[in-house]
C-alpha positions as a printed Julia matrix, in Angstrom:
357×3 Matrix{Float64}:
  -8.22  -68.77   87.38
  -7.59  -65.14   87.95
  -4.0   -65.46   86.91
  -5.04  -67.35   83.8
  -7.56  -64.71   82.88
  -5.0   -61.98   83.43
  -2.5   -63.78   81.2
  -5.04  -64.2    78.41
  -6.03  -60.61   78.71
  -2.44  -59.43   78.42
  -1.9   -61.63   75.39
  -4.98  -60.25   73.7
  -3.9   -56.73   74.43
  -0.5   -57.42   72.97
  -2.04  -58.94   69.86
  -4.36  -55.98   69.47
  -1.46  -53.64   69.88
   0.53  -55.5    67.25
  -2.47  -55.5    64.93
  -3.02  -51.8    65.4
   0.6   -51.08   64.71
   0.51  -53.27   61.59
  -2.76  -51.79   60.33
  -2.04  -48.15   61.01
  -1.02  -46.0    58.07
  -0.39  -42.27   57.67
  -1.05  -40.52   54.35
   0.64  -37.17   53.88
  -1.11  -34.08   52.62
   0.37  -34.23   49.09
  -0.35  -37.95   48.76
  -3.32  -40.18   48.14
  -3.67  -43.82   49.18
  -4.83  -46.59   46.86
  -5.78  -49.82   48.62
  -5.6   -53.3    47.06
  -7.44  -55.99   49.02
  -6.33  -59.44   48.02
  -5.13  -57.89   44.72
  -8.43  -56.21   43.99
  -8.56  -52.43   43.76
 -10.79  -50.74   46.22
 -12.46  -47.69   44.73
 -12.14  -45.76   47.91
  -9.06  -43.57   47.82
  -7.55  -42.91   51.21
  -7.3   -39.22   51.99
  -4.46  -37.55   53.85
  -4.21  -38.38   57.55
  -4.41  -41.52   59.7
  -5.97  -44.61   58.12
  -6.24  -48.32   58.87
  -5.91  -51.34   56.65
  -6.19  -55.03   57.23
  -2.7   -56.39   57.76
  -1.85  -59.22   55.45
  -5.0   -58.62   53.39
  -4.83  -55.03   52.27
  -1.93  -53.29   50.55
  -1.72  -49.52   50.51
  -0.04  -47.72   47.59
   0.73  -44.04   48.04
   0.66  -41.76   44.97
   2.37  -38.36   44.91
   0.01  -35.62   43.77
   2.66  -32.88   43.42
   3.71  -31.35   40.11
   6.65  -33.29   38.75
   9.45  -31.65   36.78
  10.7   -34.11   34.21
  13.67  -33.13   32.01
  13.53  -34.47   28.47
  16.89  -35.57   27.08
  18.19  -33.63   24.1
  16.8   -34.93   20.83
  18.58  -34.49   17.5
  16.48  -34.05   14.4
  16.17  -32.35   11.01
  13.81  -29.44   10.62
  11.48  -28.87    7.69
  14.05  -26.59    6.04
  16.75  -29.31    6.29
  18.73  -27.98    9.24
  20.12  -30.39   11.81
  19.35  -29.23   15.35
  19.53  -30.61   18.85
  16.63  -29.69   21.14
  15.96  -30.47   24.77
  12.87  -29.65   26.81
  11.26  -29.96   30.21
   7.79  -31.32   31.1
   5.66  -30.31   34.08
   2.86  -32.76   34.98
   0.88  -34.06   37.93
  -1.36  -37.02   38.77
  -5.07  -36.27   38.88
  -6.4   -39.85   39.11
  -4.32  -41.95   41.56
  -6.07  -45.22   40.76
  -5.51  -44.85   37.01
  -1.88  -43.81   37.54
  -1.29  -47.04   39.43
  -3.48  -49.42   37.43
  -3.5   -48.07   33.84
   0.27  -47.78   33.39
   3.2   -49.57   34.91
   5.36  -46.5    35.5
   3.7   -43.25   34.63
   6.95  -41.27   34.99
   8.78  -43.37   32.42
   5.74  -43.32   30.13
   5.53  -39.55   30.18
   9.28  -39.25   29.53
   9.16  -41.5    26.46
   6.07  -39.77   25.1
   7.76  -36.38   25.53
  10.84  -37.52   23.59
   8.86  -38.87   20.65
   6.62  -35.8    20.54
   9.65  -33.52   20.62
  11.16  -35.28   17.62
   7.88  -34.98   15.76
   7.68  -31.25   16.49
  11.26  -30.75   15.23
  10.45  -32.4    11.92
   7.31  -30.31   11.38
   8.84  -26.93   12.23
  11.26  -24.53   10.59
  14.42  -23.26   12.19
  12.99  -19.77   12.58
   9.99  -21.18   14.45
  12.25  -23.08   16.84
  14.21  -19.93   17.6
  11.53  -17.25   17.68
   8.08  -18.89   17.88
   8.57  -21.22   20.81
   5.24  -20.5    22.49
   3.3   -22.03   19.63
   5.6   -25.07   19.58
   5.22  -25.48   23.34
   1.45  -25.54   23.03
   1.59  -28.1    20.23
   3.99  -30.28   22.18
   1.78  -30.07   25.26
  -1.25  -31.27   23.29
   0.7   -34.16   21.78
   1.82  -35.4    25.2
  -1.41  -34.71   27.07
  -3.64  -36.74   24.72
  -2.35  -40.2    25.75
  -1.5   -39.11   29.29
  -5.17  -38.49   30.11
  -5.8   -42.25   30.16
  -2.96  -42.67   32.63
  -4.49  -40.3    35.14
  -1.8   -37.71   34.43
  -2.34  -34.1    33.45
   0.4   -32.24   31.54
   0.63  -28.84   33.09
   3.07  -27.29   30.57
   5.98  -28.12   28.27
   8.91  -25.79   27.6
  11.63  -26.07   24.96
  14.73  -25.36   26.97
  17.57  -25.1    24.47
  18.19  -25.35   20.72
  21.73  -26.29   19.68
  22.82  -25.41   16.16
  25.86  -26.55   14.13
  28.85  -24.22   14.05
  28.43  -23.54   10.32
  24.83  -22.49   10.86
  25.86  -20.23   13.75
  28.39  -18.48   11.53
  25.83  -18.07    8.76
  23.28  -16.59   11.13
  25.94  -14.27   12.56
  26.75  -13.0     9.04
  23.06  -12.53    8.33
  22.55  -10.56   11.52
  25.61   -8.45   10.78
  24.4    -7.71    7.25
  20.98   -6.72    8.56
  22.54   -4.41   11.13
  24.74   -2.84    8.46
  21.75   -2.36    6.17
  19.8    -0.57    8.89
  22.84    1.56    9.72
  23.2     2.61    6.08
  19.52    3.44    5.82
  19.67    5.55    8.96
  22.83    7.29    7.71
  21.25    8.0     4.31
  18.15    9.39    5.98
  20.32   11.63    8.14
  22.25   12.86    5.09
  18.97   13.6     3.29
  17.61   15.62    6.19
  20.93   17.43    6.6
  21.02   18.29    2.89
  17.52   19.8     3.12
  18.55   21.89    6.12
  21.74   23.0     4.35
  19.73   23.98    1.27
  17.44   26.09    3.46
  20.46   27.68    5.12
  22.06   28.44    1.74
  18.84   30.03    0.52
  18.67   32.2     3.63
  22.34   33.21    3.3
  21.83   34.15   -0.35
  19.24   36.7     0.74
  21.52   38.02    3.49
  25.18   38.14    2.32
  26.31   39.29    5.75
  25.28   35.93    7.18
  27.96   34.22    5.07
  30.61   36.53    6.51
  29.4    35.8    10.04
  29.52   32.1     9.35
  33.06   32.47    8.03
  34.12   34.27   11.19
  32.53   31.57   13.33
  34.47   28.92   11.43
  37.72   30.8    11.98
  36.97   31.1    15.71
  36.19   27.37   15.94
  39.43   26.44   14.18
  41.51   28.86   16.25
  40.11   27.41   19.49
  41.95   24.12   18.9
  45.36   25.85   19.33
  46.61   24.78   15.93
  49.87   26.08   14.53
  48.4    26.35   11.03
  45.23   28.27   10.3
  43.47   27.68    7.0
  41.42   30.71    6.01
  38.85   29.99    3.3
  38.55   32.55    0.52
  34.94   33.77    0.19
  33.29   33.19   -3.15
  31.35   36.45   -2.86
  34.62   38.4    -3.07
  35.39   36.77   -6.41
  31.96   37.73   -7.68
  32.54   41.3    -6.52
  35.82   41.47   -8.45
  34.13   40.02  -11.52
  31.42   42.67  -11.41
  34.09   45.35  -10.94
  35.9    44.29  -14.12
  32.83   44.23  -16.35
  32.6    48.1   -17.01
  36.28   48.32  -18.11
  35.74   45.73  -20.83
  33.12   47.86  -22.7
  34.45   50.26  -25.48
  34.41   54.0   -24.71
  31.6    56.06  -26.16
  32.04   59.23  -28.25
  30.41   62.59  -27.67
  27.22   61.41  -29.36
  26.88   58.46  -27.0
  27.76   55.84  -29.6
  30.74   53.51  -29.43
  33.73   54.29  -31.59
  33.05   51.34  -33.84
  29.49   52.47  -34.65
  30.29   55.62  -36.69
  28.37   56.17  -39.9
  29.78   54.73  -43.07
  29.74   58.14  -44.77
  32.28   59.5   -42.32
  34.6    56.59  -42.91
  34.29   56.92  -46.64
  34.97   60.64  -46.37
  38.08   60.03  -44.33
  39.24   57.28  -46.56
  39.02   59.21  -49.82
  41.99   61.51  -49.15
  44.07   58.39  -48.59
  43.13   57.14  -52.04
  43.26   60.53  -53.86
  47.07   60.92  -53.93
  47.23   57.8   -55.95
  45.03   59.45  -58.63
  47.56   62.25  -59.27
  50.21   59.8   -60.17
  50.63   58.95  -63.79
  49.44   55.51  -64.75
  52.29   53.08  -64.99
  52.83   51.04  -68.09
  51.93   47.41  -68.21
  55.49   46.25  -67.87
  56.34   48.53  -64.9
  57.88   46.91  -61.88
  55.7    46.05  -58.89
  57.68   48.38  -56.58
  56.13   51.41  -58.24
  52.61   50.15  -57.65
  53.26   49.36  -53.96
  52.17   52.79  -52.57
  48.88   52.65  -54.42
  48.15   49.11  -53.23
  49.0    50.04  -49.65
  46.53   52.93  -49.77
  43.84   50.74  -51.21
  44.39   48.04  -48.57
  44.23   50.65  -45.79
  40.89   51.89  -47.14
  39.47   48.39  -47.34
  40.57   47.6   -43.77
  39.04   50.82  -42.45
  35.78   50.15  -44.22
  35.64   46.62  -42.74
  36.15   47.9   -39.21
  33.55   50.62  -39.71
  30.95   48.04  -40.7
  30.04   49.66  -44.02
  27.72   47.95  -46.41
  28.87   46.08  -49.49
  27.3    48.64  -51.82
  29.19   51.6   -50.34
  32.44   49.63  -50.54
  31.88   48.89  -54.24
  30.94   52.54  -54.95
  34.07   53.82  -53.26
  36.27   51.47  -55.22
  34.54   52.49  -58.49
  35.19   56.17  -57.84
  38.85   55.57  -57.04
  39.46   53.13  -59.86
  41.17   55.64  -62.27
  43.53   56.67  -59.49
  44.97   53.2   -59.03
  48.17   52.37  -60.72
  47.87   49.73  -63.37
  44.23   50.43  -64.26
  45.2    51.93  -67.66
  47.34   48.99  -68.5
  46.76   47.01  -71.58
  44.44   44.14  -72.0
  47.14   41.65  -71.03
  47.8    43.19  -67.64
  47.06   41.15  -64.51
  44.44   42.74  -62.14
  45.57   43.7   -58.69
  44.79   41.73  -55.52
  42.25   44.3   -54.31
  40.4    44.2   -57.61
  40.18   40.45  -57.57
  38.86   40.58  -54.03
  36.18   43.14  -54.99
  35.17   41.11  -58.03
  34.82   38.03  -55.9
  32.53   39.9   -53.49
């Protein structure tokens, strides 16, 4: 009997040991255990550590509670401004309800991946190219909300979504490169124009200061010569100062004015009476000559005409009035040759000129 009892006891111990080994389970710290008893979900979630289940009756399902990094395959779409782009992203999520992640969806990883792809396509169609390139934070928030809404029922929380890369066609890349180059060139021209404007203002101030101090221009000229000579050039170009030309111009101005007489008046401003007095002796010799007949040759009247022309020229240069000129010619009229000619005689050139005046 004792041997039989010992045998039964050993068998029971072995069965208990096998049962314990079959029922023992270990849940890691980052996991949670969901138990199904005869296919029915038990609401109690097994916490990390050692736990026991009923072998053959209970089934333990472990759910990872870590944050999962899920890459989204690149999606090709057309933006709102009709540009074809290829965008890929990455989704960070974690399970917050282990029972729902196991019961509500067949494979929560695959479900999140498909939802991320469809949401990414929708975001591409609603956005412009500039938003995809420069305003990614706003697009990431919108994409996160679109994926997180259905994922809440699966016991999954979307931690964040990031657009990883945006691929553009080669033609669009070249166009954007030309646009960026044109913008850089525009800013360079604006900066250069601003610099020229400021430099012109400073140069104007310097020119104004040099105009008040002529010696400053000479010093500047010497500094320029020193700077050019420091380069060890074989040819030295020496600029000619403009102030020297102005000095020569001022030096020539007094020589161009007519000399003044003893009274302080220029030679051309003598009174008309003096000219008329000096001109009368030139016309008086012609009065002593006998008047020539009407048919006399023109050679005999040449001296009288020459004297008359000399008097008229002198009176013009002296600036005499028209009345004094007419009076002088009236007094010397009998002395001219040809005045006593007959009625058919032709008047001289000087007489015609005086009549016309």
